PDB file of C-alpha atoms in Angstrom:
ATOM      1  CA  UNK I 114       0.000   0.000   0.000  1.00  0.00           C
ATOM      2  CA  UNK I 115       2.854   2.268   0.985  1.00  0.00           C
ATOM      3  CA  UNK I 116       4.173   1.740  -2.077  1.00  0.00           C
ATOM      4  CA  UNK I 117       1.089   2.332  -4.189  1.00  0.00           C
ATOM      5  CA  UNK I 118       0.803   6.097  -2.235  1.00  0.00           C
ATOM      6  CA  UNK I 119       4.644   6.781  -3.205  1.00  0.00           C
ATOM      7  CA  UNK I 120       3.709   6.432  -6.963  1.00  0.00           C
ATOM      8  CA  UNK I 121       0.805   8.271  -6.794  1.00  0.00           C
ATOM      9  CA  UNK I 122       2.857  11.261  -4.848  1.00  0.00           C
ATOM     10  CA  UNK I 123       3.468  14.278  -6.652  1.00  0.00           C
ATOM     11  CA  UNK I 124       6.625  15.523  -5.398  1.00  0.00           C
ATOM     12  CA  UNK I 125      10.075  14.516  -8.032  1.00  0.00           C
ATOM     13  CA  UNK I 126      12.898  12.835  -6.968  1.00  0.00           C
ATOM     14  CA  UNK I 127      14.859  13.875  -9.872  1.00  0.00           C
ATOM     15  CA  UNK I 128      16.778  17.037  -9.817  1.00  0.00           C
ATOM     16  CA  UNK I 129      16.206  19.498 -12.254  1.00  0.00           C
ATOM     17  CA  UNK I 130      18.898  21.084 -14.124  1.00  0.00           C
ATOM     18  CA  UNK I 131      17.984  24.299 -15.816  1.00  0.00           C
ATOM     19  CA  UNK I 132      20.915  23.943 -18.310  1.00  0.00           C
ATOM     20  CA  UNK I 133      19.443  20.580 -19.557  1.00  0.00           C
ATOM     21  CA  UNK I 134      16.301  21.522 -19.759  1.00  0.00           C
ATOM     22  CA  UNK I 135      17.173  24.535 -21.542  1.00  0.00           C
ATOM     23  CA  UNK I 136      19.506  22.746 -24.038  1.00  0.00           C
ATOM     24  CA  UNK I 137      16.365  20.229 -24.718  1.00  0.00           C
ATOM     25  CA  UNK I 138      13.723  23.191 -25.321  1.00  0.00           C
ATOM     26  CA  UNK I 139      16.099  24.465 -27.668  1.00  0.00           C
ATOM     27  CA  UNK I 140      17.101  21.187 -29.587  1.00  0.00           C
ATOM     28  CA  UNK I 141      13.441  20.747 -30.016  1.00  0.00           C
ATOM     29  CA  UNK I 142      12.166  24.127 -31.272  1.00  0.00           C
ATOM     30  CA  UNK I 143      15.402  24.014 -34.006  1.00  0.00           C
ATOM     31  CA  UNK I 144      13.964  20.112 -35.148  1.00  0.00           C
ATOM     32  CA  UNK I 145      10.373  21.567 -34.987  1.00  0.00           C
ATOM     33  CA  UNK I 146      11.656  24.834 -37.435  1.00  0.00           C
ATOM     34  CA  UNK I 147      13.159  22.286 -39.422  1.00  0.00           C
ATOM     35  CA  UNK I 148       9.684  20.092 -39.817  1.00  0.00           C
ATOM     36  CA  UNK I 149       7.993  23.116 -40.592  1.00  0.00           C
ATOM     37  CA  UNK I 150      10.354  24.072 -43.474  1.00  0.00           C
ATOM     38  CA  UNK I 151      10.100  20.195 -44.486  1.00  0.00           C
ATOM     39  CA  UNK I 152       5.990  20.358 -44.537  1.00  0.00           C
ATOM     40  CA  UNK I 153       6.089  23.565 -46.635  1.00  0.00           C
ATOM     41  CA  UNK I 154       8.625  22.508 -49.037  1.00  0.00           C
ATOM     42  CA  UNK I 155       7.382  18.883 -49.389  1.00  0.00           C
ATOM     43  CA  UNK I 156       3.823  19.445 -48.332  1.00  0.00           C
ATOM     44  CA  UNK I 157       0.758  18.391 -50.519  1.00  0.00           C
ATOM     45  CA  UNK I 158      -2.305  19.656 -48.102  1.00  0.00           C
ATOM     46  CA  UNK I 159      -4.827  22.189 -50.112  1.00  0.00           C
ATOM     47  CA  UNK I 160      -4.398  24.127 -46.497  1.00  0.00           C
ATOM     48  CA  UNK I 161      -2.539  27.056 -46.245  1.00  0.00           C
ATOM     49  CA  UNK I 162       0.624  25.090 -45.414  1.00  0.00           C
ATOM     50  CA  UNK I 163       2.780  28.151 -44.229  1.00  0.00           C
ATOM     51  CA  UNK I 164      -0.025  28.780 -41.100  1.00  0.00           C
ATOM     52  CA  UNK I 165      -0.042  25.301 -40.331  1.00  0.00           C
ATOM     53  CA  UNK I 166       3.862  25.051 -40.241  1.00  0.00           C
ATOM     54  CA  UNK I 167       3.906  27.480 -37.386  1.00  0.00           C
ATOM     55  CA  UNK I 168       0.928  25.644 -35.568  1.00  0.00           C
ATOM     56  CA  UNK I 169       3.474  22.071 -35.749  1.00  0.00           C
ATOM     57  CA  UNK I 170       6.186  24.193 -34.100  1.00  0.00           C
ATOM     58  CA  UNK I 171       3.785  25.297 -31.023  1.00  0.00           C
ATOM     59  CA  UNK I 172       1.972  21.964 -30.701  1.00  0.00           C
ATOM     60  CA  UNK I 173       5.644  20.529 -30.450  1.00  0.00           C
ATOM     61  CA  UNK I 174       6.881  22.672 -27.792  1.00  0.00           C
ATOM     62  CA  UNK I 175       3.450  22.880 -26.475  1.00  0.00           C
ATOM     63  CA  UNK I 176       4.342  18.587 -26.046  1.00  0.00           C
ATOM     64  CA  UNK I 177       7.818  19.409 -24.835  1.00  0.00           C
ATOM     65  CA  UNK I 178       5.998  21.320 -21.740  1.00  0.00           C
ATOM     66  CA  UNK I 179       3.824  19.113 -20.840  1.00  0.00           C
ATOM     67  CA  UNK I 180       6.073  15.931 -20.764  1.00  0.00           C
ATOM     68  CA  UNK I 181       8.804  18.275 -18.903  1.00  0.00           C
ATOM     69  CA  UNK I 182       6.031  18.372 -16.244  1.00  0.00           C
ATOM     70  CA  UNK I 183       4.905  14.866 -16.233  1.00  0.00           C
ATOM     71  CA  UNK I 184       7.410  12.844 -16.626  1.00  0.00           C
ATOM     72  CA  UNK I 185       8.020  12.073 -12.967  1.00  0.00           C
ATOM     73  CA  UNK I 186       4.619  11.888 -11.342  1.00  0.00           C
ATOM     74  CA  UNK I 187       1.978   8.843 -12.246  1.00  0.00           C
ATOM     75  CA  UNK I 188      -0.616  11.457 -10.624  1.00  0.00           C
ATOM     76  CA  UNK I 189       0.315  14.245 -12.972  1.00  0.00           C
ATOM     77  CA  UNK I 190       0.280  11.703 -16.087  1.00  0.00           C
ATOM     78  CA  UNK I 191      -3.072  10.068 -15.230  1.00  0.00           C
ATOM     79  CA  UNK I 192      -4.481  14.354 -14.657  1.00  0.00           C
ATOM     80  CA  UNK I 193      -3.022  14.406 -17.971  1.00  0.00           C
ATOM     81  CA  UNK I 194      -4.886  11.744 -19.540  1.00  0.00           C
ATOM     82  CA  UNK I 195      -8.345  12.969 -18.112  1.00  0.00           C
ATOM     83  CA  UNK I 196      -7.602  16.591 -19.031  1.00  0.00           C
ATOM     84  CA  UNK I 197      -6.727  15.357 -22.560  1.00  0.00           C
ATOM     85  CA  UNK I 198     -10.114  13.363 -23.103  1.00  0.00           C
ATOM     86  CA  UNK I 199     -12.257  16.628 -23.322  1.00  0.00           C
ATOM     87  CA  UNK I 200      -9.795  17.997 -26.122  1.00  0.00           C
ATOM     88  CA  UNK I 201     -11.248  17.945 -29.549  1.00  0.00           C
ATOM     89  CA  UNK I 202     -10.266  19.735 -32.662  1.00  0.00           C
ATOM     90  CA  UNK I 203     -12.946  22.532 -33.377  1.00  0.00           C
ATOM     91  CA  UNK I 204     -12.599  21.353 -37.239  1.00  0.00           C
ATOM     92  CA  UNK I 205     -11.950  17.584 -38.633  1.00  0.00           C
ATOM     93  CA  UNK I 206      -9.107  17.315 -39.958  1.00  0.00           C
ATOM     94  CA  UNK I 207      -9.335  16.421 -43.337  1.00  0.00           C
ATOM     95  CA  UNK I 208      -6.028  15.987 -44.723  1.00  0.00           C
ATOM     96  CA  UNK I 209      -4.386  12.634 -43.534  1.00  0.00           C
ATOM     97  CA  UNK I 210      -1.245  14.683 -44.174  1.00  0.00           C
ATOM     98  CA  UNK I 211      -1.580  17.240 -41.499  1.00  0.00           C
ATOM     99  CA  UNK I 212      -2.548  14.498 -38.932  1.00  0.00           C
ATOM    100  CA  UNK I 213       0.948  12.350 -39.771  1.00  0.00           C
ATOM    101  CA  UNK I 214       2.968  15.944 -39.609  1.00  0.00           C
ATOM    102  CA  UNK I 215       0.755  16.775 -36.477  1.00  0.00           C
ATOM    103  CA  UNK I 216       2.136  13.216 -34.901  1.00  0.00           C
ATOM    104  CA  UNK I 217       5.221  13.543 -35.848  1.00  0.00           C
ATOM    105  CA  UNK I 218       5.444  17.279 -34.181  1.00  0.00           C
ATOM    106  CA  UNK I 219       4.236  15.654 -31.093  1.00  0.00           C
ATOM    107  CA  UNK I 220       6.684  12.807 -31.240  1.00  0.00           C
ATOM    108  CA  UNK I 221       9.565  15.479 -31.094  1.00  0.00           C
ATOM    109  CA  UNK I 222       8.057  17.246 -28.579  1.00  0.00           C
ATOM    110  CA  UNK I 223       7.722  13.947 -26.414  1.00  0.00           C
ATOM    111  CA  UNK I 224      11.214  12.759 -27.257  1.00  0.00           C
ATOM    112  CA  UNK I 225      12.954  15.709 -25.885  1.00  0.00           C
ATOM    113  CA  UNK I 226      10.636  16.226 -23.189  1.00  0.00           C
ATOM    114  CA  UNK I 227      11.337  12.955 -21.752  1.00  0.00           C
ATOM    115  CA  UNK I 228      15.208  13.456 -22.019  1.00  0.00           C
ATOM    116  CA  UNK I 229      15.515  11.170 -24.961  1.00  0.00           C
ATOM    117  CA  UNK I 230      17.362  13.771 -27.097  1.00  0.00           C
ATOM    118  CA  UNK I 231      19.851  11.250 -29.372  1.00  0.00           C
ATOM    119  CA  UNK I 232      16.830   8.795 -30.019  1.00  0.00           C
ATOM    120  CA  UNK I 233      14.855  11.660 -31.020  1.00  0.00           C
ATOM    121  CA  UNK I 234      17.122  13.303 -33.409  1.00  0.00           C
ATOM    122  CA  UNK I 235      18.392   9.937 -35.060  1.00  0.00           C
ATOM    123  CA  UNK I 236      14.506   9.284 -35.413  1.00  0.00           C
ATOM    124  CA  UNK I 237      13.679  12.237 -37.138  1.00  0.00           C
ATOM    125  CA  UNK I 238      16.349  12.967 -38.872  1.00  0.00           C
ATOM    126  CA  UNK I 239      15.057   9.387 -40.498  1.00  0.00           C
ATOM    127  CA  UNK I 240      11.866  10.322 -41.219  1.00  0.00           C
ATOM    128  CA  UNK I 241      13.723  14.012 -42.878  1.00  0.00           C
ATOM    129  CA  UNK I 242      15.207  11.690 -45.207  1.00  0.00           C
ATOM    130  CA  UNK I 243      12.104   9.173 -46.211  1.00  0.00           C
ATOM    131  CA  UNK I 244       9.931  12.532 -46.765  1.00  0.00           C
ATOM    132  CA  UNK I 245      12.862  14.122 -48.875  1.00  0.00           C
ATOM    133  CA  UNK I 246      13.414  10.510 -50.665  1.00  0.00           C
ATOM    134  CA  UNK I 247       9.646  10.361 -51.868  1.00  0.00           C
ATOM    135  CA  UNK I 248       9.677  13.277 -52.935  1.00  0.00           C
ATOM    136  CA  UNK I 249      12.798  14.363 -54.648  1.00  0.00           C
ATOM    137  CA  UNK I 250      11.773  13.600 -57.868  1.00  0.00           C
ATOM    138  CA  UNK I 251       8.315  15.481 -57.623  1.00  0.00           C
ATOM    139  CA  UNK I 252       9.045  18.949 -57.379  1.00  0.00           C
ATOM    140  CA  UNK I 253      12.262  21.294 -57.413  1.00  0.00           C
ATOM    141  CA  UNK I 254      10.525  24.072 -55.887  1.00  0.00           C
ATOM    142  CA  UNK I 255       7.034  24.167 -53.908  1.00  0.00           C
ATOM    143  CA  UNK I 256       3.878  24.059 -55.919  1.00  0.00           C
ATOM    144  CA  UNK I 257       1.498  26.386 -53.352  1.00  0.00           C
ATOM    145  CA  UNK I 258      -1.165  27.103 -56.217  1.00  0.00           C
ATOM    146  CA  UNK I 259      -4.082  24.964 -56.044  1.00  0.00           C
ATOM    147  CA  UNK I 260      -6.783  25.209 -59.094  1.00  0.00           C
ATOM    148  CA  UNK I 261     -10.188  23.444 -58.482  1.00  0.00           C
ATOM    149  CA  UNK I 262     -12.454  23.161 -61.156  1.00  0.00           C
ATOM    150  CA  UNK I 263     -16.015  21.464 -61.202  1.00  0.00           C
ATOM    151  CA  UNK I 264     -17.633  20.706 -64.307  1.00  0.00           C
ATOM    152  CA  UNK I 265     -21.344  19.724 -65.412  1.00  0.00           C
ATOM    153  CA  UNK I 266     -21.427  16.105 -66.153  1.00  0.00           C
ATOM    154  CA  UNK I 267     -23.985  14.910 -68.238  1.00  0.00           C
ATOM    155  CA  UNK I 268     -24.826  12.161 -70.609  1.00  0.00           C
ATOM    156  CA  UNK I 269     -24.379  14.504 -73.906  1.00  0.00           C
ATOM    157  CA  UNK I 270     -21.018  15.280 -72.746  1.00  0.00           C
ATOM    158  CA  UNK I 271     -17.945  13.697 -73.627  1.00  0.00           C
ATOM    159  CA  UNK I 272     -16.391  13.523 -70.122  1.00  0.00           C
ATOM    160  CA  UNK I 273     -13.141  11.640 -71.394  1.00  0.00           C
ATOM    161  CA  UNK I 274     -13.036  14.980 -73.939  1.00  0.00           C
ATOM    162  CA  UNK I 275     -13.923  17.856 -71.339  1.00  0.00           C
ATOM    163  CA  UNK I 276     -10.987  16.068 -68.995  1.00  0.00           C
ATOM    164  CA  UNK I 277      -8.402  16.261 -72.173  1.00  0.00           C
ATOM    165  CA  UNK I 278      -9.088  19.641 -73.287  1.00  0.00           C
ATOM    166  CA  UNK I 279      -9.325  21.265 -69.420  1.00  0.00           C
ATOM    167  CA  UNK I 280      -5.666  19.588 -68.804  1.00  0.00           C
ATOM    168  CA  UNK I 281      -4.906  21.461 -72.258  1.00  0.00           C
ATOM    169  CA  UNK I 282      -6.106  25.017 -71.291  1.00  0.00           C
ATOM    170  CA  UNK I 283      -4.426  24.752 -67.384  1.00  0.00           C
ATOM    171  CA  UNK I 284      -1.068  23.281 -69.345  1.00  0.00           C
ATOM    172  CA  UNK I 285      -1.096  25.828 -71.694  1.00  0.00           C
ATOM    173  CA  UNK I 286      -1.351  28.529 -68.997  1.00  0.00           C
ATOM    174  CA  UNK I 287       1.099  27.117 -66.632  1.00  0.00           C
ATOM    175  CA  UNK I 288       4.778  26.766 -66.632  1.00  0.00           C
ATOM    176  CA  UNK I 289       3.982  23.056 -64.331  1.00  0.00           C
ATOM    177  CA  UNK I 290       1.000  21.384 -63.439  1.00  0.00           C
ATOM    178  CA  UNK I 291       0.036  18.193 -61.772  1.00  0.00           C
ATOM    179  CA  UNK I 292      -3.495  16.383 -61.523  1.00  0.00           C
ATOM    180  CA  UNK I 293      -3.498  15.752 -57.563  1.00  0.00           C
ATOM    181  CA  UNK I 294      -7.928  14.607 -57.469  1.00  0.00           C
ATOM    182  CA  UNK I 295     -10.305  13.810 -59.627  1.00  0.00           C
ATOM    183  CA  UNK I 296     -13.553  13.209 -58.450  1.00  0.00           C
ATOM    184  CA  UNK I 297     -16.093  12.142 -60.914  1.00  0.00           C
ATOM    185  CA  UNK I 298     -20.049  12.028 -59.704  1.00  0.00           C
ATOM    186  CA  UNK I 299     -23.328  11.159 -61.680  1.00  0.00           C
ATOM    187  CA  UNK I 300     -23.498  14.750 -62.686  1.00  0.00           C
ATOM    188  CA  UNK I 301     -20.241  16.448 -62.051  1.00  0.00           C
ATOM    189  CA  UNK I 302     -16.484  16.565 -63.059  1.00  0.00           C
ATOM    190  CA  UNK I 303     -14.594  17.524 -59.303  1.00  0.00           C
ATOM    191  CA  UNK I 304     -10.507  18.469 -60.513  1.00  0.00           C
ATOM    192  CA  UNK I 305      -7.690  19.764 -58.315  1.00  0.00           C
ATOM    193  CA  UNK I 306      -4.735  20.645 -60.053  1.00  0.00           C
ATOM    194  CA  UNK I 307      -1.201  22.120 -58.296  1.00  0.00           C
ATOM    195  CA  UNK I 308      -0.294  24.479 -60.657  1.00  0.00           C
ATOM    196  CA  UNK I 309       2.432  27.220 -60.630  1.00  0.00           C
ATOM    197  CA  UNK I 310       1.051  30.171 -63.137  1.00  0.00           C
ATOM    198  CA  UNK I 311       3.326  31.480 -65.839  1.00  0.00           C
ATOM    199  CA  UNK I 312       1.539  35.020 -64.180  1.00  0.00           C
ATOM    200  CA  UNK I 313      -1.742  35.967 -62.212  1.00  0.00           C
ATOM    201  CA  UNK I 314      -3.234  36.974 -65.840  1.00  0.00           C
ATOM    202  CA  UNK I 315      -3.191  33.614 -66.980  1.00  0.00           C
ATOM    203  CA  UNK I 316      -6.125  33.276 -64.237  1.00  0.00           C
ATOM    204  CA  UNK I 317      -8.555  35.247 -66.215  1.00  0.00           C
ATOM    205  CA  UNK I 318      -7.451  33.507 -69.720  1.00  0.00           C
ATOM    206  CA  UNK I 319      -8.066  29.891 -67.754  1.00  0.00           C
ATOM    207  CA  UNK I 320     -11.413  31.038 -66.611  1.00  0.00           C
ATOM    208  CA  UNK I 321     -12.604  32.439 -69.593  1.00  0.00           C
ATOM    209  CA  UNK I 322     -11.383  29.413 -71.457  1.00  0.00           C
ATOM    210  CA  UNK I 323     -12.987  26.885 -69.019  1.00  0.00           C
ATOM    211  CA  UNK I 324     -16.007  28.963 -69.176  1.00  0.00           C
ATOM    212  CA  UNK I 325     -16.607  28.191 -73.214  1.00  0.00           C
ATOM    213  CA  UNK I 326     -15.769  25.072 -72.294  1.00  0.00           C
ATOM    214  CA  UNK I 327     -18.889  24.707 -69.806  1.00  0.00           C
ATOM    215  CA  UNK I 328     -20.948  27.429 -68.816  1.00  0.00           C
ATOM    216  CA  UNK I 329     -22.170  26.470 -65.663  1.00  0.00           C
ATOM    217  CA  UNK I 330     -18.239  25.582 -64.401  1.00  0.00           C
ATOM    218  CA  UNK I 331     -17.091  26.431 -60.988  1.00  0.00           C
ATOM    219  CA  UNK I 332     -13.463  27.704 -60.473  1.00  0.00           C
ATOM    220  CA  UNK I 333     -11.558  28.392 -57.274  1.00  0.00           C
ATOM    221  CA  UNK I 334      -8.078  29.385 -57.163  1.00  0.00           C
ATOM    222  CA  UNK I 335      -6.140  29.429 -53.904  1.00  0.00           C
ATOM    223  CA  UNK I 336      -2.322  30.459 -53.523  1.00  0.00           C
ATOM    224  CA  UNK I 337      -1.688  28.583 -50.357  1.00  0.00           C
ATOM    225  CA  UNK I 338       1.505  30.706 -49.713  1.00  0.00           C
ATOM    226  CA  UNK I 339      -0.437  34.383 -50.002  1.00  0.00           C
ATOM    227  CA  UNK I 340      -4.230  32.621 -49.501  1.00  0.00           C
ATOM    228  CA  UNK I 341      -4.857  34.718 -52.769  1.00  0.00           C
ATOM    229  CA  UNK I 342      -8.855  33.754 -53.736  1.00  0.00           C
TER     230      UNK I 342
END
């Protein structure tokens, strides 16, 4: 029983040492910087990938805190558990690529804040290298455009003709493109291109040119850098 109560008591028999914990916080902010660069650079999320890259860095450190805290009390780490229960994101979040940076941000912050600071940075710089790896062939330079286009889908339509000639008019229009989603429904064509513009003008010329190609077309343009609309 005595034994139980000494688990469950609050007070830390480790020492702290302010120059440790400062060297950790510090390691782990510089990794978390990194990841951000990493998710901007190598990114594919239709979010606006530069806001999100600072929200990785404060959930990390955010981690780093709380583990700091933690660590040494089973009291503190079953409050923990409770308190995290009634935490829920206000939106879903609907990229499966933000959730795997948003784990890996928290992973960092967990590794350093439980003193693991080697394991941690041989572990990520790991995954640094499978992200750059599967992507180094994709892109020299980040595509932040994103060009969504919904067409009318009907049975006089050619749909296998509409897709051809809208990949035309965005190719002609762009110095690179690349067909990310297609979505096709009973009655509608759903397209999201990354594109990088040869200039903002060619917006107009792609609209009015997917305009003659269907008049009731929908076209959204978002420059996830400048969250241009």
């Amino acid at each position: 029983m005595n034994d139980f109560i000494d688990l469950l008591n609050f007070a830390s028999d480790e020492t702290f040492s302010l120059v440790n914990y400062l060297t950790n916080i510090a390691l782990c902010a510089i990794v978390l910087y990194l990841l951000s660069l990493i998710y901007v650079k190598f990114g594919r999320s239709l979010s606006n990938r530069y806001q999100l890259s600072k929200v990785l860095i404060l959930v990390g450190v955010t981690t780093f805190i709380i583990i700091s805290i933690v660590k040494s009390s089973l009291a503190l780490s079953l409050g923990l558990v409770g308190a995290l229960s009634i935490i829920r994101f206000r939106t879903a979040i609907k990229e499966p690529e933000e959730l795997g940076y948003f784990f890996i941000s928290i992973s960092i912050g967990l590794g350093f804040g439980a003193n693991q600071a080697v394991p941690t940075l041989i572990g990520t710089l790991v995954l640094f290298l499978i992200i750059y790896l599967a992507n180094r062939g994709k892109s020299h330079q980040a595509m932040n455009q994103n060009l969504i286009v919904n067409l009318t889908a009907t049975k006089e339509k050619n749909t296998q003709q509409m897709q051809e000639k809208l990949g035309e008019i965005i190719a002609n229009n762009a110095n690179r493109t690349e067909l990310i989603r297609m979505n096709k429904a009973e009655d509608s064509l759903d397209f999201n291109f990354l594109v990088v513009l040869k200039d903002y003008d060619r917006i107009n010329t792609i609209t009015q040119e997917i305009s003659a190609l269907d008049t009731t077309a929908n076209i959204t343009f978002i420059d996830s850098k400048n969250m241009t609309i």
